[in-house]
mmCIF file with all atom_site columns, C-alpha atoms in Angstrom:
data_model
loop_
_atom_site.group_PDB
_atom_site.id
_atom_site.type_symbol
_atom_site.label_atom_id
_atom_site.label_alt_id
_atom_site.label_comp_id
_atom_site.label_asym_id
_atom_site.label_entity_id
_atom_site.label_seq_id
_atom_site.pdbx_PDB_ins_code
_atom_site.Cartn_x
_atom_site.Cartn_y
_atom_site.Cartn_z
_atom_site.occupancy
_atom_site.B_iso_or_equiv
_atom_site.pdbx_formal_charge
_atom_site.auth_seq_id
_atom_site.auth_comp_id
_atom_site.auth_asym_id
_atom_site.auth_atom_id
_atom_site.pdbx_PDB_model_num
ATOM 1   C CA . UNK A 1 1   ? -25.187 5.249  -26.756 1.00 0.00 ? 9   UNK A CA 1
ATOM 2   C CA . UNK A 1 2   ? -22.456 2.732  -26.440 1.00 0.00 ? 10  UNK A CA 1
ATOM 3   C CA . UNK A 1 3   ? -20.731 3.972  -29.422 1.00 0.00 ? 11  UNK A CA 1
ATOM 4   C CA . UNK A 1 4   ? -20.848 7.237  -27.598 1.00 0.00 ? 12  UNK A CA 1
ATOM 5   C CA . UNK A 1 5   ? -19.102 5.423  -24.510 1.00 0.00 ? 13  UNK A CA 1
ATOM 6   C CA . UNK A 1 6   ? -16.886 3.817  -26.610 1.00 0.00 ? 14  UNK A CA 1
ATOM 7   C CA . UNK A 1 7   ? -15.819 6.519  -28.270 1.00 0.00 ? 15  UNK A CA 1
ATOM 8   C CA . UNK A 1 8   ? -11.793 7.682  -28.329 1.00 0.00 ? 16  UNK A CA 1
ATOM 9   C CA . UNK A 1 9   ? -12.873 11.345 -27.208 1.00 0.00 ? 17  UNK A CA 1
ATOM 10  C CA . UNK A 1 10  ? -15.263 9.543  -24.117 1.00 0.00 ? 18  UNK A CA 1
ATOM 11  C CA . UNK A 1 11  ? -12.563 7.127  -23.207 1.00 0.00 ? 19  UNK A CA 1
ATOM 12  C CA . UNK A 1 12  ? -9.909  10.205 -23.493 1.00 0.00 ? 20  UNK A CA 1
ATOM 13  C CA . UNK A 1 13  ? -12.436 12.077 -21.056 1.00 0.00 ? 21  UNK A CA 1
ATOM 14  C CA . UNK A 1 14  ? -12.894 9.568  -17.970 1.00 0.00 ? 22  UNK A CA 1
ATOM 15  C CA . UNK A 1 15  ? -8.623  8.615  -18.186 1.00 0.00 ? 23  UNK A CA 1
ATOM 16  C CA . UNK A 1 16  ? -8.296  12.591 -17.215 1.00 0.00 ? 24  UNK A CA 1
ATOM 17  C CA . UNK A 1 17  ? -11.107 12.163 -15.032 1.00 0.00 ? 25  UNK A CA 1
ATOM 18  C CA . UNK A 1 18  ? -9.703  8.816  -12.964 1.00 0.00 ? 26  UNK A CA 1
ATOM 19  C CA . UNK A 1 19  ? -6.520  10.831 -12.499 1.00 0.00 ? 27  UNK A CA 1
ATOM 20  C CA . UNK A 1 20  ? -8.633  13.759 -11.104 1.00 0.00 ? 28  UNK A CA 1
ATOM 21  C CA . UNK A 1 21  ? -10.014 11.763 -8.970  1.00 0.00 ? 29  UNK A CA 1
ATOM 22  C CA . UNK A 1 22  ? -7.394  9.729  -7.452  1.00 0.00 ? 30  UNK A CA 1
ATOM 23  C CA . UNK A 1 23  ? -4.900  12.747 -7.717  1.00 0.00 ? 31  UNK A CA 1
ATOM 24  C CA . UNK A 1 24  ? -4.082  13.470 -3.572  1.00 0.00 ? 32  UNK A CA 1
ATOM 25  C CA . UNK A 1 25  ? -5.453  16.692 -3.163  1.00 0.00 ? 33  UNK A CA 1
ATOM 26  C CA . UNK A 1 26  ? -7.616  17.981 -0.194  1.00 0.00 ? 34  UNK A CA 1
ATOM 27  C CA . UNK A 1 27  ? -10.828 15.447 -0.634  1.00 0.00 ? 35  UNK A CA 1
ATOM 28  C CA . UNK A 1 28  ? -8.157  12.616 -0.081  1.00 0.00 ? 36  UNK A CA 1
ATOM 29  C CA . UNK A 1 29  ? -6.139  13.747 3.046   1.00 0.00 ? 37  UNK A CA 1
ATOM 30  C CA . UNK A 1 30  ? -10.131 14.748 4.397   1.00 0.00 ? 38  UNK A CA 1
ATOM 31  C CA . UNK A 1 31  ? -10.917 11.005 4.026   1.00 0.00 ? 39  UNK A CA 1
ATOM 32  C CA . UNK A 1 32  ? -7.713  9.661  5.255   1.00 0.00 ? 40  UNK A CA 1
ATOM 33  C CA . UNK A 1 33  ? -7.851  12.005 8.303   1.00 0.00 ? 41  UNK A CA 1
ATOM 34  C CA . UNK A 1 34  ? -11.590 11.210 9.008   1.00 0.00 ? 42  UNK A CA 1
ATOM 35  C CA . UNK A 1 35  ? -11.319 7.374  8.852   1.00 0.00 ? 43  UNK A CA 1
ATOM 36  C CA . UNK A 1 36  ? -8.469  7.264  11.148  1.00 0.00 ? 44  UNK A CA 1
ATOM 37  C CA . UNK A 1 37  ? -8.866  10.034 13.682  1.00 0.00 ? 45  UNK A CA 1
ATOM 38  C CA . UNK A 1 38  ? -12.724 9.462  13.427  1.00 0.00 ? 46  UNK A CA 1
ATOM 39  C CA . UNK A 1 39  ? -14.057 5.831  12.285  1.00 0.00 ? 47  UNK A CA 1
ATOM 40  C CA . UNK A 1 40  ? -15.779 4.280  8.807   1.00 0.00 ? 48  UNK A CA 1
ATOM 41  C CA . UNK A 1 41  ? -18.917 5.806  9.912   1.00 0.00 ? 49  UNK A CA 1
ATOM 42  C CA . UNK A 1 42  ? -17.823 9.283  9.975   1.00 0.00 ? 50  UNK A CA 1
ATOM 43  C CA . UNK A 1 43  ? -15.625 8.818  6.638   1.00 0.00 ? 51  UNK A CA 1
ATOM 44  C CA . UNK A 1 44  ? -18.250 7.796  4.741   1.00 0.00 ? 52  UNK A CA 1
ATOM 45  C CA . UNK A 1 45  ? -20.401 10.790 5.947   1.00 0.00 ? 53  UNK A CA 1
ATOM 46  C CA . UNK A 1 46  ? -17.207 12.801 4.342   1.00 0.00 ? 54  UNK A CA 1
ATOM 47  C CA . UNK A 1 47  ? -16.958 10.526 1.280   1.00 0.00 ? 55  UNK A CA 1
ATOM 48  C CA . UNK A 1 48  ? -21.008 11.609 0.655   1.00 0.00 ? 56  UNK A CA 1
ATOM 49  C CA . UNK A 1 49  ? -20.472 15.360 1.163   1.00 0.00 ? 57  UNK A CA 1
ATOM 50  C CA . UNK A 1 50  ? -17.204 15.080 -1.301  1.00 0.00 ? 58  UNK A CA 1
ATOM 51  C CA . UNK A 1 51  ? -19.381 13.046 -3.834  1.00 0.00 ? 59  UNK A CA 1
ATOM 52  C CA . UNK A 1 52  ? -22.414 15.679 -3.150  1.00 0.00 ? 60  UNK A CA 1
ATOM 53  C CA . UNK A 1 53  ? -19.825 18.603 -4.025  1.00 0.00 ? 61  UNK A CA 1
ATOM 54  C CA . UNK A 1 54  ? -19.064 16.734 -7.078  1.00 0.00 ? 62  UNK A CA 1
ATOM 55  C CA . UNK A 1 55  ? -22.066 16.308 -8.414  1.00 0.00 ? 63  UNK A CA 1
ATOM 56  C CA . UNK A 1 56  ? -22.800 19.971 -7.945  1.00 0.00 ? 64  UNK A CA 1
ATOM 57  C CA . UNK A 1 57  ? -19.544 20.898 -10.072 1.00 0.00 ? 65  UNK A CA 1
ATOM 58  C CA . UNK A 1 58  ? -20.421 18.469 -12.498 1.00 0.00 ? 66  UNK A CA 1
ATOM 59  C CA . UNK A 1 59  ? -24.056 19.615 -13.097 1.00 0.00 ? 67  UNK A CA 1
ATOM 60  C CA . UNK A 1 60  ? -22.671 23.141 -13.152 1.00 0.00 ? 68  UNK A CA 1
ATOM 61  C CA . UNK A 1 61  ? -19.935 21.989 -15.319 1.00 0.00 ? 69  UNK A CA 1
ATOM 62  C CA . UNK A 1 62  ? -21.879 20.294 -17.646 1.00 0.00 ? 70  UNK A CA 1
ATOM 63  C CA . UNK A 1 63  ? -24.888 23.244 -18.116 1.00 0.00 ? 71  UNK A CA 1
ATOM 64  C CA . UNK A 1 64  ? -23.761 26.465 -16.473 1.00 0.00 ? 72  UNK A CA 1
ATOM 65  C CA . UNK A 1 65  ? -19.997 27.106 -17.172 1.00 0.00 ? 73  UNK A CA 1
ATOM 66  C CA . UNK A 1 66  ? -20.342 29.603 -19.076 1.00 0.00 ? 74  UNK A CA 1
ATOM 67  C CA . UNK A 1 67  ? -22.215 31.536 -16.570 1.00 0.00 ? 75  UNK A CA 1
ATOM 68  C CA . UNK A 1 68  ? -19.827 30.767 -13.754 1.00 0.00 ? 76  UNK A CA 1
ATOM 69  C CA . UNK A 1 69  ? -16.959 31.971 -15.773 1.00 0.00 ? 77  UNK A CA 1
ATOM 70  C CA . UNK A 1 70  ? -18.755 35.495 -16.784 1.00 0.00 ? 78  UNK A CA 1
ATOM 71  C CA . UNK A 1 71  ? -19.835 35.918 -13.002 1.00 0.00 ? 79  UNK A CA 1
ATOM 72  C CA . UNK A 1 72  ? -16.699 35.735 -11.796 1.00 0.00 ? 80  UNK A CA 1
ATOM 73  C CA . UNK A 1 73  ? -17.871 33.467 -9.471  1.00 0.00 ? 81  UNK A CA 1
ATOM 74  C CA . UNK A 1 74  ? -15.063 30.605 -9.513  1.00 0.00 ? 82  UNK A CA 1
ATOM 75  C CA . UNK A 1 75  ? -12.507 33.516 -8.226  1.00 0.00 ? 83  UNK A CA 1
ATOM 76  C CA . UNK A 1 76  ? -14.923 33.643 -5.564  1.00 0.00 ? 84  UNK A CA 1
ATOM 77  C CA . UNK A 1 77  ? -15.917 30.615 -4.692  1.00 0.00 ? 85  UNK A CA 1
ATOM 78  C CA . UNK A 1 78  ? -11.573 29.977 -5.170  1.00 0.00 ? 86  UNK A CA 1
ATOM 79  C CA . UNK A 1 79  ? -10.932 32.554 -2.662  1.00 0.00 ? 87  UNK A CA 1
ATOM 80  C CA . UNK A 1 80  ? -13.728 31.093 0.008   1.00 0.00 ? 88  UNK A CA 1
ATOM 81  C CA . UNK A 1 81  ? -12.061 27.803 -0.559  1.00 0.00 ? 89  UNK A CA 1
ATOM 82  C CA . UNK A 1 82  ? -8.419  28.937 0.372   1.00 0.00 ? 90  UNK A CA 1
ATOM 83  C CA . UNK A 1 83  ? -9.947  30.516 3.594   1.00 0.00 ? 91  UNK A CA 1
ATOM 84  C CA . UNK A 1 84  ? -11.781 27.671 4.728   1.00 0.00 ? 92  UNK A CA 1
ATOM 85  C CA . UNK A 1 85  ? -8.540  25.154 4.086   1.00 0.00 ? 93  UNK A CA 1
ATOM 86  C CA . UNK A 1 86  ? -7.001  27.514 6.194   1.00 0.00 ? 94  UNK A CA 1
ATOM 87  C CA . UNK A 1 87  ? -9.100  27.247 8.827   1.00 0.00 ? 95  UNK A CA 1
ATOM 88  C CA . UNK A 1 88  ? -9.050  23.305 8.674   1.00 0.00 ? 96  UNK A CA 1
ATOM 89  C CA . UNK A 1 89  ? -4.883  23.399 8.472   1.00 0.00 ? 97  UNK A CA 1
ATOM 90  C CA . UNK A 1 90  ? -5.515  25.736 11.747  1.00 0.00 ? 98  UNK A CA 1
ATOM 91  C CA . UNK A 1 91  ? -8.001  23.178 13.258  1.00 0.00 ? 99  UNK A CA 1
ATOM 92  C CA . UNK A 1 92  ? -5.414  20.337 12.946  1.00 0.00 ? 100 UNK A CA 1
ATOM 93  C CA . UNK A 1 93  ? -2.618  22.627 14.431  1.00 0.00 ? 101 UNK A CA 1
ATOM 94  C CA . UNK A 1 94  ? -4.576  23.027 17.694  1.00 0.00 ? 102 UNK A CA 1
ATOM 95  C CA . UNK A 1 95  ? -4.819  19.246 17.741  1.00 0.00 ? 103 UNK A CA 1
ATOM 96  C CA . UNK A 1 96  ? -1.080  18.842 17.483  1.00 0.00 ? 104 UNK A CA 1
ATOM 97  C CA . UNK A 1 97  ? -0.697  19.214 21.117  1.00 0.00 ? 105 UNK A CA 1
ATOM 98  C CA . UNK A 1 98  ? -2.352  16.092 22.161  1.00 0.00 ? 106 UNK A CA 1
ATOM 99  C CA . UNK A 1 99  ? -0.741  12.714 22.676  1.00 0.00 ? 107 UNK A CA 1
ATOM 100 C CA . UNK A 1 100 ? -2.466  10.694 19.994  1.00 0.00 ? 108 UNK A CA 1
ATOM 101 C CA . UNK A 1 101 ? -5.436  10.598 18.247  1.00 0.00 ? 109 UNK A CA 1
ATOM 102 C CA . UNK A 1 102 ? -8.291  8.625  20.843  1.00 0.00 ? 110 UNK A CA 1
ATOM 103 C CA . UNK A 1 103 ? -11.015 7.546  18.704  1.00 0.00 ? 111 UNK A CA 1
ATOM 104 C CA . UNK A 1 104 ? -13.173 6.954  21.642  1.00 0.00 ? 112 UNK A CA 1
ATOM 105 C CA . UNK A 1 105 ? -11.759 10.806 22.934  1.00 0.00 ? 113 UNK A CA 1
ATOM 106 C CA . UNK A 1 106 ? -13.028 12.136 19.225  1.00 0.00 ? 114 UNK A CA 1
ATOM 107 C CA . UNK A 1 107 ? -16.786 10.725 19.577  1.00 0.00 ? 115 UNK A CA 1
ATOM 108 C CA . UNK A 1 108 ? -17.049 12.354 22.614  1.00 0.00 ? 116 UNK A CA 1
ATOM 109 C CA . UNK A 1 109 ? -17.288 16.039 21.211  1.00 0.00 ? 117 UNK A CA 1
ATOM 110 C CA . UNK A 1 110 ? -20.058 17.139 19.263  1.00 0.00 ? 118 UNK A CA 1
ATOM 111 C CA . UNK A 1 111 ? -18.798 15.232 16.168  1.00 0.00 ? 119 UNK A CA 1
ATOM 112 C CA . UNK A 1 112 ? -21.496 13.903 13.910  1.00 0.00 ? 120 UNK A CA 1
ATOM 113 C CA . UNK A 1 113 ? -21.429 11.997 10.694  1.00 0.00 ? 121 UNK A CA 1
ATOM 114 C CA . UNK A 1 114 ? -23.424 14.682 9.822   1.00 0.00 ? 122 UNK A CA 1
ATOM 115 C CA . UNK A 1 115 ? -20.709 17.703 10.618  1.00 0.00 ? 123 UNK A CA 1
ATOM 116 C CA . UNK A 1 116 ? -18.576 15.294 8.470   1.00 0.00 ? 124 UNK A CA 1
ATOM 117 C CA . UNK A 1 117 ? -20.782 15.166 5.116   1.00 0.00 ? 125 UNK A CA 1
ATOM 118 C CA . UNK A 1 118 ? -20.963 18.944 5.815   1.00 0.00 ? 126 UNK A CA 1
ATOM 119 C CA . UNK A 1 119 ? -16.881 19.088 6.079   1.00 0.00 ? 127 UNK A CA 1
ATOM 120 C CA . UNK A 1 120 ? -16.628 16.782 3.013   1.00 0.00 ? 128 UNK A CA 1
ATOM 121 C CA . UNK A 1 121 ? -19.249 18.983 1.367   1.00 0.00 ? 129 UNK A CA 1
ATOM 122 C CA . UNK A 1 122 ? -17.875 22.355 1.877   1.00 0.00 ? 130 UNK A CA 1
ATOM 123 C CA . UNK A 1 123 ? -13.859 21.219 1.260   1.00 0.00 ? 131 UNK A CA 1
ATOM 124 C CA . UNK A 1 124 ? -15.296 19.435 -2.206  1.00 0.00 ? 132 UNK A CA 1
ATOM 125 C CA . UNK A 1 125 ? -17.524 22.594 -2.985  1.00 0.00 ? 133 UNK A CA 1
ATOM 126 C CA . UNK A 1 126 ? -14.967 25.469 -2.001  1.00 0.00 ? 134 UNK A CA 1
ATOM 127 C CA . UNK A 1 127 ? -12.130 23.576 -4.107  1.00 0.00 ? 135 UNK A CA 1
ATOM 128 C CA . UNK A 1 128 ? -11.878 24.712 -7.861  1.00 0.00 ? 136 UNK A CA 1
ATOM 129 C CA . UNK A 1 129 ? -10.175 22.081 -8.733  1.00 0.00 ? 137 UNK A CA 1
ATOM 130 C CA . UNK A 1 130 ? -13.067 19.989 -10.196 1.00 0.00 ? 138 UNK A CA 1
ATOM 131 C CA . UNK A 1 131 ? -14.588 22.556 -12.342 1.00 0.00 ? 139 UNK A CA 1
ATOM 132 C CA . UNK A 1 132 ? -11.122 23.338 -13.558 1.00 0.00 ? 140 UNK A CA 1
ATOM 133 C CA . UNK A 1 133 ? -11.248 19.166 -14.539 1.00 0.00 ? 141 UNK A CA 1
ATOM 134 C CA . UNK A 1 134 ? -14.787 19.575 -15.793 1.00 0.00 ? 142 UNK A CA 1
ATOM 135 C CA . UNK A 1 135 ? -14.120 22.651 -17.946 1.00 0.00 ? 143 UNK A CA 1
ATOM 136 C CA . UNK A 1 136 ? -11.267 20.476 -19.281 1.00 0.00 ? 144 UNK A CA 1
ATOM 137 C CA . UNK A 1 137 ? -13.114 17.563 -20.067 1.00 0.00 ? 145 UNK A CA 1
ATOM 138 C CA . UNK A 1 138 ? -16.140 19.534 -21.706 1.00 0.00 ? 146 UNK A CA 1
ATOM 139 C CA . UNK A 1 139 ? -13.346 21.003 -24.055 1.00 0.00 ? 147 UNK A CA 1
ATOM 140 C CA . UNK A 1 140 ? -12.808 17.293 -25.253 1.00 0.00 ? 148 UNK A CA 1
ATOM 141 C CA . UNK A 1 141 ? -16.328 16.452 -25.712 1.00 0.00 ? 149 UNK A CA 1
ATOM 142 C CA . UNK A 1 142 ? -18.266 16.508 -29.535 1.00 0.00 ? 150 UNK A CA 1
ATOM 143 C CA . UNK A 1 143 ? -20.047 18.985 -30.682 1.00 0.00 ? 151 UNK A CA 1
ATOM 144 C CA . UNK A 1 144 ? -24.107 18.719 -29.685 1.00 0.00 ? 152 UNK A CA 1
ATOM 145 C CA . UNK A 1 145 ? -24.518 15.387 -27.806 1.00 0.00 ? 153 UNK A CA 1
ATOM 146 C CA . UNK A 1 146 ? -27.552 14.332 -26.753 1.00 0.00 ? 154 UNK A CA 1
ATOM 147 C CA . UNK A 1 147 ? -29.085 14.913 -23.457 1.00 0.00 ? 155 UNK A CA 1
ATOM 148 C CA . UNK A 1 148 ? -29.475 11.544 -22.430 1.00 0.00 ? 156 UNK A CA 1
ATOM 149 C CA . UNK A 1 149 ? -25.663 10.456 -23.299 1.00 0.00 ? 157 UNK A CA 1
ATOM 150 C CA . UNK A 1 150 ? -24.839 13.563 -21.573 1.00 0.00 ? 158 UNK A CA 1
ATOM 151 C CA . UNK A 1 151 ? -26.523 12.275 -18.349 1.00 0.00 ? 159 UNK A CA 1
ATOM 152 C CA . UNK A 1 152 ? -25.037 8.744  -18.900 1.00 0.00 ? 160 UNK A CA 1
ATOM 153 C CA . UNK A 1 153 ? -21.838 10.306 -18.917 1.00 0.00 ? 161 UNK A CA 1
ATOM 154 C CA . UNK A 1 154 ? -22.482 12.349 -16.012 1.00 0.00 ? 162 UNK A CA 1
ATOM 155 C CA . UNK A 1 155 ? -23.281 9.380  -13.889 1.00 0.00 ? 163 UNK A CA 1
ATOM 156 C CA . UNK A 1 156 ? -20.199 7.827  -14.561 1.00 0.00 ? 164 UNK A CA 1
ATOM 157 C CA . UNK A 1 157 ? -18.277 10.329 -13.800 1.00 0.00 ? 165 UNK A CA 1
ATOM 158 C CA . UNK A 1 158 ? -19.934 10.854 -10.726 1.00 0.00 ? 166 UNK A CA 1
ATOM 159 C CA . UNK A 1 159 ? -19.723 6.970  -9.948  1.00 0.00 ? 167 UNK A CA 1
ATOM 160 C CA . UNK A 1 160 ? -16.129 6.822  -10.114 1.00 0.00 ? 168 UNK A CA 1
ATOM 161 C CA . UNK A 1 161 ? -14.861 9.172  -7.022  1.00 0.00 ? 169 UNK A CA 1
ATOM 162 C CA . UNK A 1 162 ? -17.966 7.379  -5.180  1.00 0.00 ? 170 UNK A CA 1
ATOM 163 C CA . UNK A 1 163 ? -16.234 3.927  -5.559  1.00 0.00 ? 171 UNK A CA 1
ATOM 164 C CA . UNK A 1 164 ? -13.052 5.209  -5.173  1.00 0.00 ? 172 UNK A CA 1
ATOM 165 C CA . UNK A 1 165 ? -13.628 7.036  -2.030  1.00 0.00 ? 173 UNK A CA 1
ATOM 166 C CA . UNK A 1 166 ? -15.011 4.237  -0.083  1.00 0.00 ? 174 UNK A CA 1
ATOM 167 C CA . UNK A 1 167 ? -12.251 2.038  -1.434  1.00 0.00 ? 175 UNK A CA 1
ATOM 168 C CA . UNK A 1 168 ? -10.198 3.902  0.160   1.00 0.00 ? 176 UNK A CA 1
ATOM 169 C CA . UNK A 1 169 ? -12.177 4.208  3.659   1.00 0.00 ? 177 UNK A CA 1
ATOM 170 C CA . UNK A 1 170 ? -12.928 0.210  3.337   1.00 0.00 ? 178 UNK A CA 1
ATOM 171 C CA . UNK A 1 171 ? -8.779  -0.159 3.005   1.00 0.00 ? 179 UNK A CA 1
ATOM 172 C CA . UNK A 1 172 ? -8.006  2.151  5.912   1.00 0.00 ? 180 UNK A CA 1
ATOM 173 C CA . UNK A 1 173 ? -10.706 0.086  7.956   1.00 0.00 ? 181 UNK A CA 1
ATOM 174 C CA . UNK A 1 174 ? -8.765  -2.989 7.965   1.00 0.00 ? 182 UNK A CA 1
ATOM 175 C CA . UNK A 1 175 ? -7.097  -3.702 11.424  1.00 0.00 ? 183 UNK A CA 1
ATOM 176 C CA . UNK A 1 176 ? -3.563  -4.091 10.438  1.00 0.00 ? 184 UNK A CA 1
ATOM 177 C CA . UNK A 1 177 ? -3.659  -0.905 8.138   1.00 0.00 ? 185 UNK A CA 1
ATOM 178 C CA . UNK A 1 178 ? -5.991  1.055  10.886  1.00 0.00 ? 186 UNK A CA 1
ATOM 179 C CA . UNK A 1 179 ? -2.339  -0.489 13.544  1.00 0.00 ? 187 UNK A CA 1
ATOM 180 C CA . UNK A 1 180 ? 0.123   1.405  10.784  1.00 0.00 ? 188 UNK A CA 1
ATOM 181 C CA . UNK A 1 181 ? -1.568  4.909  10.046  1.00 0.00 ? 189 UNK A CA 1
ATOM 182 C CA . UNK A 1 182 ? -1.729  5.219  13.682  1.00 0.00 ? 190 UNK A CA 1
ATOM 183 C CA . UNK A 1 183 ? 1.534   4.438  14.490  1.00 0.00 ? 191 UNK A CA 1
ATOM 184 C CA . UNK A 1 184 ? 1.921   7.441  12.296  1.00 0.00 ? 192 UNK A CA 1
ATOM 185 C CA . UNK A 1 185 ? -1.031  9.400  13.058  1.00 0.00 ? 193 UNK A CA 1
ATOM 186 C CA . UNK A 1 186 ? 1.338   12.682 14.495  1.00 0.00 ? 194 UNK A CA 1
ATOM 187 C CA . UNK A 1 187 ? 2.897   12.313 10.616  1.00 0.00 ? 195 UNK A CA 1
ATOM 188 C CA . UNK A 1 188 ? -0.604  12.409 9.250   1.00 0.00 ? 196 UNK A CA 1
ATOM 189 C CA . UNK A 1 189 ? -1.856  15.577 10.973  1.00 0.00 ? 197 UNK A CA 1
ATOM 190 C CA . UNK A 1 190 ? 1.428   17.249 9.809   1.00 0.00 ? 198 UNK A CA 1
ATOM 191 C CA . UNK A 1 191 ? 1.060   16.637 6.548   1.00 0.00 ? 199 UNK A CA 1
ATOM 192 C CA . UNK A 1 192 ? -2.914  17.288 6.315   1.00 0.00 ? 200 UNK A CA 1
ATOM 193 C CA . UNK A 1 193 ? -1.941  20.584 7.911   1.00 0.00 ? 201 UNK A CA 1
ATOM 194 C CA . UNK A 1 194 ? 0.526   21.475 5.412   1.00 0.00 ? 202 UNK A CA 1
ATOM 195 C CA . UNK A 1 195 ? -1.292  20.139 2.399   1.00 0.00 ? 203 UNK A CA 1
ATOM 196 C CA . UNK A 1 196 ? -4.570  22.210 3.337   1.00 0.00 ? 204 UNK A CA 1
ATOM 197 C CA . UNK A 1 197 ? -2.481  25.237 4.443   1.00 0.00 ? 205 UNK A CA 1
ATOM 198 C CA . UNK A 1 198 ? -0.058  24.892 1.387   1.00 0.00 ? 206 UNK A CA 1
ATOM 199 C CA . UNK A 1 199 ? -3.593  24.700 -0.500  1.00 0.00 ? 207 UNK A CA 1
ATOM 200 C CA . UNK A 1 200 ? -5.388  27.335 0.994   1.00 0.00 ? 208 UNK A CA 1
ATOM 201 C CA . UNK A 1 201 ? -2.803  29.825 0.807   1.00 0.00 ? 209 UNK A CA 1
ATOM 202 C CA . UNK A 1 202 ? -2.088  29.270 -2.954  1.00 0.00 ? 210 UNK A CA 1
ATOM 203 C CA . UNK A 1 203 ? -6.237  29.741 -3.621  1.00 0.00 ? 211 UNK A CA 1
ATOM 204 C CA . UNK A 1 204 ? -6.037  32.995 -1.695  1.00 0.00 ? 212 UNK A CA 1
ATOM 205 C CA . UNK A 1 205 ? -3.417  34.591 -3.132  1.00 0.00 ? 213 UNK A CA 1
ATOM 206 C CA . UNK A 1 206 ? -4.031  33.450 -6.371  1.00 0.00 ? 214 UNK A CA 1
ATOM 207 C CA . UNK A 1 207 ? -7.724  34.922 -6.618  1.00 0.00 ? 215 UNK A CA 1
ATOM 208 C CA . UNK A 1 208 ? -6.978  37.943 -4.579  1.00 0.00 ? 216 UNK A CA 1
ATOM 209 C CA . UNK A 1 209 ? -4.304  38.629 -7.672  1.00 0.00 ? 217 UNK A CA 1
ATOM 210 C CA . UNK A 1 210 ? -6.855  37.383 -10.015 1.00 0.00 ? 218 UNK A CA 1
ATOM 211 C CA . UNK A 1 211 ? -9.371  40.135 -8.226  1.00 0.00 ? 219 UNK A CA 1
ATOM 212 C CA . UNK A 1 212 ? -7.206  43.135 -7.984  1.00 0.00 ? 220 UNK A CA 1
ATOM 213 C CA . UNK A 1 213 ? -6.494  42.455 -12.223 1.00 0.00 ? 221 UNK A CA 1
ATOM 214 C CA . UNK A 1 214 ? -3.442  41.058 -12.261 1.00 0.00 ? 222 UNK A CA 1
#
């Protein structure tokens, strides 16, 4: 098993999946957003419903691709995903208006850790971007490996936006760097707005061409 870890196609697979990961891309400006606008508590809720999503794409990845891709399910799901981005670009544009974010404000509506793991959940799970990683990586991998150095690897990969994810939460929860990303919290929306709407409106238009065969 550890010449399986070792291995130059193993170690070629987890470098593409560390720059997945860390790549900014909705899951990151989710986390960023939550931790600042919302607390550590409700990030990490976020950073559980991201890691959640992943694991779904990655069992998927790893045993059902095949079927996904015959389906024609990933145009779906891709389609979903740009229309609930959307939605969360639209969400932050209502919040524009006010003065600054007010943690204490924030708890006061029906926010949840729980509504957060859901919203890290469904922006994880309605983003193709992992399986495209997954189906990537699975290209790299060796003809019939075993099950359990399938699962090994599996783990890791699942470990590593886990760890990274609440690195970055722990780092935003320091005082002085909690001071700065406020002082710029009006920049933050702005750009989470025109990430996720940038996003969303790419995956819509791009499956709605992939749907009407072209």
């Amino acid at each position: 098993m550890l010449e399986f870890l070792l291995s130059s196609a193993v170690l070629g697979i987890l470098s593409i999946w560390v720059s997945a990961v860390v790549m900014p891309g909705a899951d990151m400006f989710l986390v960023v957003r939550t931790t600042i606008a919302k607390g550590k508590k409700y990030a990490i809720g976020s950073v559980a419903g991201i890691v959640l999503g992943t694991l779904v794409w990655l069992v998927l990845g790893f045993f059902a691709i095949a079927l996904l891709q015959e389906a024609n399910l990933l145009v779906v799901i891709q389609m979903c995903g740009g229309i609930y981005l959307v939605y969360l670009a639209f969400g932050i544009f209502k919040s524009l208006g006010k003065q600054a974010w007010d943690l204490e404000n924030e708890l006061r509506f029906e926010e949840t850790a729980w509504k957060s793991f859901i919203q890290g959940l469904l922006t994880n799970l309605l983003n193709p971007k992992p399986i495209v990683f997954v189906s990537i990586i699975l290209s790299q991998l060796p003809p019939k490996v075993p099950l359990d150095c399938l699962l090994l690897l599996l783990g890791i990969m699942l470990l590593i936006p886990s760890v990274w994810f609440c690195c970055v939460v722990e780092f935003l929860s320091i005082k002085r760097v909690f001071e700065l990303f406020m002082r710029y919290s009006k920049r933050i929306d702005q750009v989470t707005m025109i990430v996720f709407l940038g996003f969303g409106v790419s995956l819509v238009f791009q499956s709605g061409m992939k749907l009407a065969g072209f």
